[in-house]
Amino acid sequence: MKPIRILWRTLTAPHPSLSGEQERRAKLLLELLLFMICTAVLSLLVQFFFPGDSRPLLLATQLLGIGFFLGVYALGRSQHLNWATILFVASFDLFICVGIMALPPINYLMPMYLIIPVILTWMLSSFRQSLVVAVGNLVLLFLLLIIARVPSMQVVYVLVIFYLVTSLLILLFIQQYHYREMQNLQIREANENRLRIFIQEADDWIFSLDENGRIISANDKTCHTLGLSEAELLGKSPVDFVKPGDQRRIKGLLTNLFNNETITSVEVEVPVAPGKNIWLEVRGRILAKDGKVIGTIHIARDITERKRAAWLQQKLNWETTLLFEASQSLSRSLDFEHIYETIYTIILTVMDCPLLVIYRHEPEVQQLCFAHIRQDGSPLDLRGLSNERVRLPEEDPCRQAIASGEMRLLIGETAVSARTALTDRIPALAAPSSPESIAAALILPLKFENQIHNLVQIFVPYIPEYTVDDQRFWESFSQQVAAALATARLLTKNQHEIQERRRAEIEAVHRQAEAEMLRQAAAIINSSLSLNVVLTRILEQLHTAIPYDSASIQQKVGNDLTIRAARGFANDAALVNCSFSVTADLPNVEVLHTLKPLAVADVRTSYPSFDTLAPDYQAEHIVSWLGVPLVVDETVLGMITIDRNTVRPFSDEEIAMTVAFANHASIALRNAHLYQEMESQNVRLEQAVAARTAQLQRTTDQIEAIFNNSPDAILLLDPDYNVERVNPALETLFGFQREEVQGKPPFSLATTASRDQFVQAFSTAVASGRPQRLELTARRKDQSLFDVTVALAPIYEQETVTAVVCSLHDISAFKEVERLKDDFVSNVSHELRTPIANLKLHNDLIKLNPQKQEIYLQRQAREIERLTIIIESLLRLSRLDQHNVEVTLTAVNLLTLAQEYIQDRSTQAA
């Protein structure tokens, strides 16, 4: 099928000069002509192979038609499209006329085919030409009808109406079709304008190439970036604008592209200005026609930033890998030379380094020392410079870097000056071959724990890049190196400390052995508080620590020294309690005056008086002598003497051991003396304690008796209001058992109305520490009420209230007496008021009616007598508690008494 399609596409291909709408019409015309030719040839073949009653004129007409169509076809393949269209349309009219006129009998329906040229004109030409053909064929229709002499007018009417209606419909359709085509054309032109504007104003490069790979269009972005006009770009190849190293690759890609190979995208570097290149990502689309590439259109996007980001990321990955390798190498060993070698290796990986200087900074004195120098890859011998201090002036870059704590890049003369200064300080350092060999110097302060301990100075023969990323890399590298050097310093310090610690441990072992010996000796000495036993054990344990021939313990008593214990003498017991005066010519005096140990290599030579007194105290054999004072709390107890029979001076260790032993011995002696004093004191204390205990027991028994036998209820409360202890009177007074009250607040013993007052009084007693007293109404277990007085007294321990004593006293009887007294006073007042009122009444009646004075006076006398009797009765009641009441019995006439009572209280006449 593919060869057939290629053949058909070749046969219907219009002239190359035609384009757009003309190309479409030409292709349609050629397809119609080929269809007509093929149809005519097929008809001719059928008539040739199946002959019948065919007429020669018809065959001649078909052959003539085929030849005519071939001529029109040849004209349609040329650039004369309009003439080919006119001939093609006219050929239909011609064949119809010939068919009607030359082939009888006449077919009256053939004029209907005159509508076909109108349709063809619409398909191949414009509306105006279609209208002309329609009118012309209408005239031709009338001529044919007249010439043919149609017998019936109905046929004429049908043919004319059919032609007119069909032509009108075709013309209307053509007009509508062209109207839509015009609208589509306008829309297409508007879209093309917008697309053109978009292409011109796009931020990306947009350009197109012809079939030869030459630029035929380019937008403003392309021209502006390249700095050329569109006219200068036209006709050039894209290869002319890429870097020379990429031209061969781009040329091969273009060749592949025009060979109809698919290329998704291409990244290419394009120079746009001297020293400035940009990266483009170029994408394109092939423009093909009839399977042949006739051009391409491309969009190139600026990916410089993306490429830079990718390059930076690649650089970052490389730097990260380098830092990781550096950290591994630095952590592999803590030797300083290995660290310096790693520093140089990493620096050399990043940049050329003809000279590397590493300083050791001393923050205390703000000075630098040379730690490592490497020139041209070889380290310098710094044994003569390791302790040399470098004092830097204020303007020195190294000092400024130390002060700021930030790295610095020296360029040009500054770097050369720094290099020259190093040459002046270090004669072994070779001078640079030329000043141009040093272009820059990078100074890296190595900070660890906010202090700069080292400084790295890198000299470079060119000016390196020093971006923010580069600075970040060097900062990270500096931190790693600073940490490694700090760890190495710490290791060196630890090794030194370990050596010192080992020496200290060895010494500590000796000290520990001595201390253990002293501890054992002290334990043995202190195992007894008997003075004689302690003295004997002191001399025995001293002999295990220090070899001696004889020794003694001498107690200071006034101005004399008394020997209390001796060992190693001819007769130790004979020396005990022997005393001698402390004179100025004995070594003992110097020991007691200075309170310091005294060692004498030959006591007989140094102290002649000693030799004089020696026979009296069995000391003839003593040559080397050591005396150590026994002092406790600035009190001199005496001294210890150690003797040797030959000249064997006591060493410092032996003296120190004796002093330590003397300290323990002093304490043991003091403890022994104190023990003796304490024994006697204990006897006295035991007697006093026994007496005091008996007194306290009596007091406790008395308090317990008062507590248990008190008629008042007594409760012991803690500061949290809970009852700790109660006396038996509580059960008698309230009816509660002890278990029902203990561990609970006592406030339930009061009524609800009195409970708040009870709580407030308790809180006041605890807070203020002062006793409180109040009266309230209590409630028994059987819910009966009675009056009590409450006394609260806090108990102190170390100025803190630890308990409260609560006493509840029943005052219900007293309250009842008070109520009876009040009733009695009320009754007495009433009884006294009646006679007094009668006296006042009769006194007023006398004034009003003097004629009845006698009667009123008698009544007053009786009221006075009654008042006297009442008062006597009161006095008699007051003597009831004295049991001294005299009763006088008198006979009374009740009738007379009643009459007098009535008369005295009856209404008096005026």
mmCIF file of C-alpha atoms in Angstrom, residues 511-757:
data_model
loop_
_atom_site.group_PDB
_atom_site.id
_atom_site.type_symbol
_atom_site.label_atom_id
_atom_site.label_comp_id
_atom_site.label_asym_id
_atom_site.label_seq_id
_atom_site.Cartn_x
_atom_site.Cartn_y
_atom_site.Cartn_z
ATOM 1 C CA ARG A 511 52.042 6.493 100.680
ATOM 2 C CA GLN A 512 49.218 3.991 100.850
ATOM 3 C CA ALA A 513 51.526 1.400 102.320
ATOM 4 C CA GLU A 514 52.698 3.919 104.864
ATOM 5 C CA ALA A 515 49.119 5.012 105.489
ATOM 6 C CA GLU A 516 48.038 1.388 105.884
ATOM 7 C CA MET A 517 50.854 0.868 108.307
ATOM 8 C CA LEU A 518 49.822 4.003 110.168
ATOM 9 C CA ARG A 519 46.176 2.917 110.057
ATOM 10 C CA GLN A 520 47.002 -0.464 111.486
ATOM 11 C CA ALA A 521 49.241 1.123 114.059
ATOM 12 C CA ALA A 522 46.555 3.667 114.924
ATOM 13 C CA ALA A 523 43.963 0.905 115.143
ATOM 14 C CA ILE A 524 46.174 -1.093 117.463
ATOM 15 C CA ILE A 525 47.008 1.982 119.506
ATOM 16 C CA ASN A 526 43.384 3.052 119.750
ATOM 17 C CA SER A 527 42.166 -0.457 120.485
ATOM 18 C CA SER A 528 42.649 0.247 124.176
ATOM 19 C CA LEU A 529 42.100 3.293 126.337
ATOM 20 C CA SER A 530 44.364 2.145 129.131
ATOM 21 C CA LEU A 531 47.276 4.589 129.357
ATOM 22 C CA ASN A 532 49.971 2.005 130.082
ATOM 23 C CA VAL A 533 48.748 -0.294 127.317
ATOM 24 C CA VAL A 534 48.600 2.598 124.837
ATOM 25 C CA LEU A 535 52.149 3.705 125.635
ATOM 26 C CA THR A 536 53.506 0.208 125.202
ATOM 27 C CA ARG A 537 51.718 -0.319 121.881
ATOM 28 C CA ILE A 538 52.961 3.042 120.550
ATOM 29 C CA LEU A 539 56.575 1.966 120.935
ATOM 30 C CA GLU A 540 55.875 -1.502 119.517
ATOM 31 C CA GLN A 541 54.133 -0.179 116.385
ATOM 32 C CA LEU A 542 56.777 2.508 115.908
ATOM 33 C CA HIS A 543 59.425 -0.195 115.735
ATOM 34 C CA THR A 544 57.537 -1.918 112.894
ATOM 35 C CA ALA A 545 57.567 1.323 110.884
ATOM 36 C CA ILE A 546 61.053 2.652 111.673
ATOM 37 C CA PRO A 547 63.957 0.488 112.733
ATOM 38 C CA TYR A 548 65.473 1.741 115.989
ATOM 39 C CA ASP A 549 67.520 0.420 118.896
ATOM 40 C CA SER A 550 65.710 2.216 121.699
ATOM 41 C CA ALA A 551 62.816 4.595 122.144
ATOM 42 C CA SER A 552 60.925 6.395 124.867
ATOM 43 C CA ILE A 553 57.795 8.429 125.452
ATOM 44 C CA GLN A 554 58.334 11.445 127.678
ATOM 45 C CA GLN A 555 55.486 13.454 129.227
ATOM 46 C CA LYS A 556 55.860 17.145 129.926
ATOM 47 C CA VAL A 557 54.975 17.861 133.521
ATOM 48 C CA GLY A 558 55.614 21.497 134.332
ATOM 49 C CA ASN A 559 59.266 22.196 133.437
ATOM 50 C CA ASP A 560 60.256 18.538 133.623
ATOM 51 C CA LEU A 561 60.021 15.587 131.300
ATOM 52 C CA THR A 562 58.891 12.287 132.822
ATOM 53 C CA ILE A 563 59.569 9.019 131.028
ATOM 54 C CA ARG A 564 56.223 7.178 130.824
ATOM 55 C CA ALA A 565 57.323 4.280 128.576
ATOM 56 C CA ALA A 566 60.627 2.882 127.315
ATOM 57 C CA ARG A 567 61.722 0.140 124.957
ATOM 58 C CA GLY A 568 65.136 -1.214 123.982
ATOM 59 C CA PHE A 569 66.968 -0.103 127.108
ATOM 60 C CA ALA A 570 68.823 -2.377 129.533
ATOM 61 C CA ASN A 571 66.034 -2.055 132.122
ATOM 62 C CA ASP A 572 62.913 -0.493 130.644
ATOM 63 C CA ALA A 573 60.910 -0.681 133.842
ATOM 64 C CA ALA A 574 63.574 1.226 135.787
ATOM 65 C CA LEU A 575 63.257 4.217 133.461
ATOM 66 C CA VAL A 576 59.476 4.541 133.785
ATOM 67 C CA ASN A 577 58.470 7.619 135.835
ATOM 68 C CA CYS A 578 62.044 8.962 135.838
ATOM 69 C CA SER A 579 62.105 12.737 135.423
ATOM 70 C CA PHE A 580 64.732 15.207 134.374
ATOM 71 C CA SER A 581 64.779 18.976 134.028
ATOM 72 C CA VAL A 582 64.488 20.578 130.625
ATOM 73 C CA THR A 583 67.713 22.533 130.282
ATOM 74 C CA ALA A 584 68.949 24.605 127.367
ATOM 75 C CA ASP A 585 71.825 22.235 126.462
ATOM 76 C CA LEU A 586 69.657 19.202 125.608
ATOM 77 C CA PRO A 587 68.038 18.443 122.223
ATOM 78 C CA ASN A 588 64.750 17.831 124.044
ATOM 79 C CA VAL A 589 64.532 21.568 124.815
ATOM 80 C CA GLU A 590 64.817 22.559 121.166
ATOM 81 C CA VAL A 591 62.065 20.107 120.202
ATOM 82 C CA LEU A 592 59.678 21.453 122.858
ATOM 83 C CA HIS A 593 60.451 25.087 122.023
ATOM 84 C CA THR A 594 60.153 24.799 118.225
ATOM 85 C CA LEU A 595 57.491 22.074 118.284
ATOM 86 C CA LYS A 596 59.253 20.607 115.239
ATOM 87 C CA PRO A 597 61.008 17.276 114.811
ATOM 88 C CA LEU A 598 64.769 17.290 115.405
ATOM 89 C CA ALA A 599 67.145 14.679 113.990
ATOM 90 C CA VAL A 600 70.750 14.571 115.211
ATOM 91 C CA ALA A 601 73.273 12.316 113.514
ATOM 92 C CA ASP A 602 75.597 12.209 116.530
ATOM 93 C CA VAL A 603 73.956 13.540 119.648
ATOM 94 C CA ARG A 604 77.085 13.120 121.795
ATOM 95 C CA THR A 605 79.069 15.440 119.572
ATOM 96 C CA SER A 606 76.304 18.011 119.071
ATOM 97 C CA TYR A 607 75.099 18.080 122.704
ATOM 98 C CA PRO A 608 77.859 17.445 125.259
ATOM 99 C CA SER A 609 75.373 17.718 128.173
ATOM 100 C CA PHE A 610 73.565 14.711 126.781
ATOM 101 C CA ASP A 611 76.705 12.660 127.195
ATOM 102 C CA THR A 612 76.946 13.833 130.807
ATOM 103 C CA LEU A 613 73.383 12.759 131.716
ATOM 104 C CA ALA A 614 73.467 9.564 129.658
ATOM 105 C CA PRO A 615 74.650 7.200 132.455
ATOM 106 C CA ASP A 616 71.771 8.252 134.721
ATOM 107 C CA TYR A 617 69.148 7.271 132.121
ATOM 108 C CA GLN A 618 70.778 4.214 130.429
ATOM 109 C CA ALA A 619 71.627 6.367 127.359
ATOM 110 C CA GLU A 620 75.326 5.575 126.939
ATOM 111 C CA HIS A 621 74.649 3.606 123.756
ATOM 112 C CA ILE A 622 72.689 6.393 121.956
ATOM 113 C CA VAL A 623 74.436 8.002 118.947
ATOM 114 C CA SER A 624 71.832 9.037 116.360
ATOM 115 C CA TRP A 625 68.824 10.635 117.983
ATOM 116 C CA LEU A 626 65.387 11.771 116.746
ATOM 117 C CA GLY A 627 62.865 13.724 118.792
ATOM 118 C CA VAL A 628 59.282 14.464 117.732
ATOM 119 C CA PRO A 629 56.878 16.572 119.827
ATOM 120 C CA LEU A 630 53.470 15.239 120.887
ATOM 121 C CA VAL A 631 50.991 18.092 120.365
ATOM 122 C CA VAL A 632 47.178 18.030 120.380
ATOM 123 C CA ASP A 633 45.139 21.217 119.888
ATOM 124 C CA GLU A 634 48.222 23.361 120.548
ATOM 125 C CA THR A 635 48.744 21.542 123.833
ATOM 126 C CA VAL A 636 52.207 19.998 124.295
ATOM 127 C CA LEU A 637 51.842 16.549 125.834
ATOM 128 C CA GLY A 638 55.483 15.584 125.590
ATOM 129 C CA MET A 639 57.712 13.951 122.986
ATOM 130 C CA ILE A 640 58.864 10.688 121.437
ATOM 131 C CA THR A 641 62.569 9.908 121.153
ATOM 132 C CA ILE A 642 64.045 7.295 118.818
ATOM 133 C CA ASP A 643 67.649 6.233 119.216
ATOM 134 C CA ARG A 644 70.245 4.296 117.250
ATOM 135 C CA ASN A 645 73.443 2.908 118.680
ATOM 136 C CA THR A 646 75.532 3.840 115.617
ATOM 137 C CA VAL A 647 75.745 6.832 113.360
ATOM 138 C CA ARG A 648 72.756 6.180 111.117
ATOM 139 C CA PRO A 649 71.055 9.510 110.395
ATOM 140 C CA PHE A 650 67.276 9.453 110.047
ATOM 141 C CA SER A 651 66.006 10.114 106.514
ATOM 142 C CA ASP A 652 63.274 12.574 105.607
ATOM 143 C CA GLU A 653 60.853 9.715 104.985
ATOM 144 C CA GLU A 654 61.583 8.277 108.406
ATOM 145 C CA ILE A 655 61.153 11.674 110.020
ATOM 146 C CA ALA A 656 57.843 12.215 108.160
ATOM 147 C CA MET A 657 56.685 8.737 109.175
ATOM 148 C CA THR A 658 57.617 9.433 112.775
ATOM 149 C CA VAL A 659 55.746 12.750 112.698
ATOM 150 C CA ALA A 660 52.644 11.044 111.283
ATOM 151 C CA PHE A 661 53.003 8.315 113.878
ATOM 152 C CA ALA A 662 53.428 10.936 116.589
ATOM 153 C CA ASN A 663 50.197 12.618 115.517
ATOM 154 C CA HIS A 664 48.297 9.364 115.992
ATOM 155 C CA ALA A 665 50.146 8.706 119.204
ATOM 156 C CA SER A 666 49.305 12.185 120.487
ATOM 157 C CA ILE A 667 45.638 11.602 119.829
ATOM 158 C CA ALA A 668 45.815 8.162 121.427
ATOM 159 C CA LEU A 669 47.522 9.618 124.495
ATOM 160 C CA ARG A 670 45.012 12.406 124.662
ATOM 161 C CA ASN A 671 42.187 9.919 124.310
ATOM 162 C CA ALA A 672 43.663 7.783 127.071
ATOM 163 C CA HIS A 673 43.873 10.799 129.397
ATOM 164 C CA LEU A 674 40.402 11.848 128.416
ATOM 165 C CA TYR A 675 39.170 8.305 128.969
ATOM 166 C CA GLN A 676 40.495 8.303 132.504
ATOM 167 C CA GLU A 677 38.888 11.658 133.155
ATOM 168 C CA MET A 678 35.717 10.451 131.470
ATOM 169 C CA GLU A 679 35.596 7.345 133.653
ATOM 170 C CA SER A 680 35.517 9.457 136.780
ATOM 171 C CA GLN A 681 33.117 11.873 135.173
ATOM 172 C CA ASN A 682 30.868 8.992 134.116
ATOM 173 C CA VAL A 683 30.559 7.854 137.699
ATOM 174 C CA ARG A 684 29.418 11.312 138.724
ATOM 175 C CA LEU A 685 27.095 11.560 135.735
ATOM 176 C CA GLU A 686 25.543 8.167 136.446
ATOM 177 C CA GLN A 687 24.734 9.264 139.962
ATOM 178 C CA ALA A 688 23.256 12.569 138.757
ATOM 179 C CA VAL A 689 21.305 10.828 135.986
ATOM 180 C CA ALA A 690 19.893 8.290 138.407
ATOM 181 C CA ALA A 691 18.735 11.062 140.750
ATOM 182 C CA ARG A 692 17.285 13.071 137.907
ATOM 183 C CA THR A 693 15.596 9.996 136.437
ATOM 184 C CA ALA A 694 13.945 9.251 139.763
ATOM 185 C CA GLN A 695 12.760 12.855 139.986
ATOM 186 C CA LEU A 696 11.415 12.740 136.426
ATOM 187 C CA GLN A 697 9.683 9.447 137.164
ATOM 188 C CA ARG A 698 7.970 10.969 140.176
ATOM 189 C CA THR A 699 6.926 13.970 138.109
ATOM 190 C CA THR A 700 5.662 11.684 135.337
ATOM 191 C CA ASP A 701 3.693 9.616 137.819
ATOM 192 C CA GLN A 702 2.154 12.757 139.271
ATOM 193 C CA ILE A 703 1.222 14.068 135.816
ATOM 194 C CA GLU A 704 -0.177 10.677 134.829
ATOM 195 C CA ALA A 705 -2.227 10.551 138.039
ATOM 196 C CA ILE A 706 -3.571 14.035 137.402
ATOM 197 C CA PHE A 707 -4.359 13.107 133.781
ATOM 198 C CA ASN A 708 -6.141 9.874 134.657
ATOM 199 C CA ASN A 709 -7.981 11.126 137.788
ATOM 200 C CA SER A 710 -8.991 14.579 136.591
ATOM 201 C CA PRO A 711 -12.780 15.063 136.574
ATOM 202 C CA ASP A 712 -12.383 17.146 133.454
ATOM 203 C CA ALA A 713 -12.028 15.540 130.034
ATOM 204 C CA ILE A 714 -8.441 16.040 128.772
ATOM 205 C CA LEU A 715 -7.436 15.445 125.144
ATOM 206 C CA LEU A 716 -3.964 15.577 123.545
ATOM 207 C CA LEU A 717 -4.223 16.853 119.937
ATOM 208 C CA ASP A 718 -1.648 17.000 117.148
ATOM 209 C CA PRO A 719 -1.295 20.148 114.925
ATOM 210 C CA ASP A 720 -3.627 18.499 112.366
ATOM 211 C CA TYR A 721 -6.550 18.559 114.866
ATOM 212 C CA ASN A 722 -6.488 14.769 115.440
ATOM 213 C CA VAL A 723 -6.842 13.281 118.950
ATOM 214 C CA GLU A 724 -3.745 11.369 120.073
ATOM 215 C CA ARG A 725 -4.690 10.567 123.683
ATOM 216 C CA VAL A 726 -7.681 11.016 126.059
ATOM 217 C CA ASN A 727 -8.216 10.479 129.809
ATOM 218 C CA PRO A 728 -10.946 8.299 131.376
ATOM 219 C CA ALA A 729 -13.039 11.371 132.288
ATOM 220 C CA LEU A 730 -13.965 11.721 128.584
ATOM 221 C CA GLU A 731 -16.006 8.511 128.713
ATOM 222 C CA THR A 732 -17.687 9.642 131.947
ATOM 223 C CA LEU A 733 -18.452 13.125 130.661
ATOM 224 C CA PHE A 734 -19.420 12.358 127.035
ATOM 225 C CA GLY A 735 -20.133 8.628 126.958
ATOM 226 C CA PHE A 736 -17.640 7.956 124.121
ATOM 227 C CA GLN A 737 -15.107 5.150 124.272
ATOM 228 C CA ARG A 738 -11.448 6.024 123.777
ATOM 229 C CA GLU A 739 -11.269 4.191 120.421
ATOM 230 C CA GLU A 740 -14.207 6.256 119.089
ATOM 231 C CA VAL A 741 -12.339 9.523 119.594
ATOM 232 C CA GLN A 742 -8.652 8.779 118.925
ATOM 233 C CA GLY A 743 -7.322 9.656 115.468
ATOM 234 C CA LYS A 744 -10.233 12.013 114.743
ATOM 235 C CA PRO A 745 -10.813 15.755 115.254
ATOM 236 C CA PRO A 746 -12.588 16.537 118.561
ATOM 237 C CA PHE A 747 -14.910 19.105 117.006
ATOM 238 C CA SER A 748 -17.748 16.567 116.777
ATOM 239 C CA LEU A 749 -18.017 16.829 120.601
ATOM 240 C CA ALA A 750 -19.473 20.331 120.161
ATOM 241 C CA THR A 751 -22.814 21.282 118.702
ATOM 242 C CA THR A 752 -23.033 22.562 115.144
ATOM 243 C CA ALA A 753 -23.478 26.146 116.368
ATOM 244 C CA SER A 754 -20.352 25.955 118.573
ATOM 245 C CA ARG A 755 -18.126 23.981 116.179
ATOM 246 C CA ASP A 756 -16.776 26.964 114.213
ATOM 247 C CA GLN A 757 -15.863 28.731 117.451
#
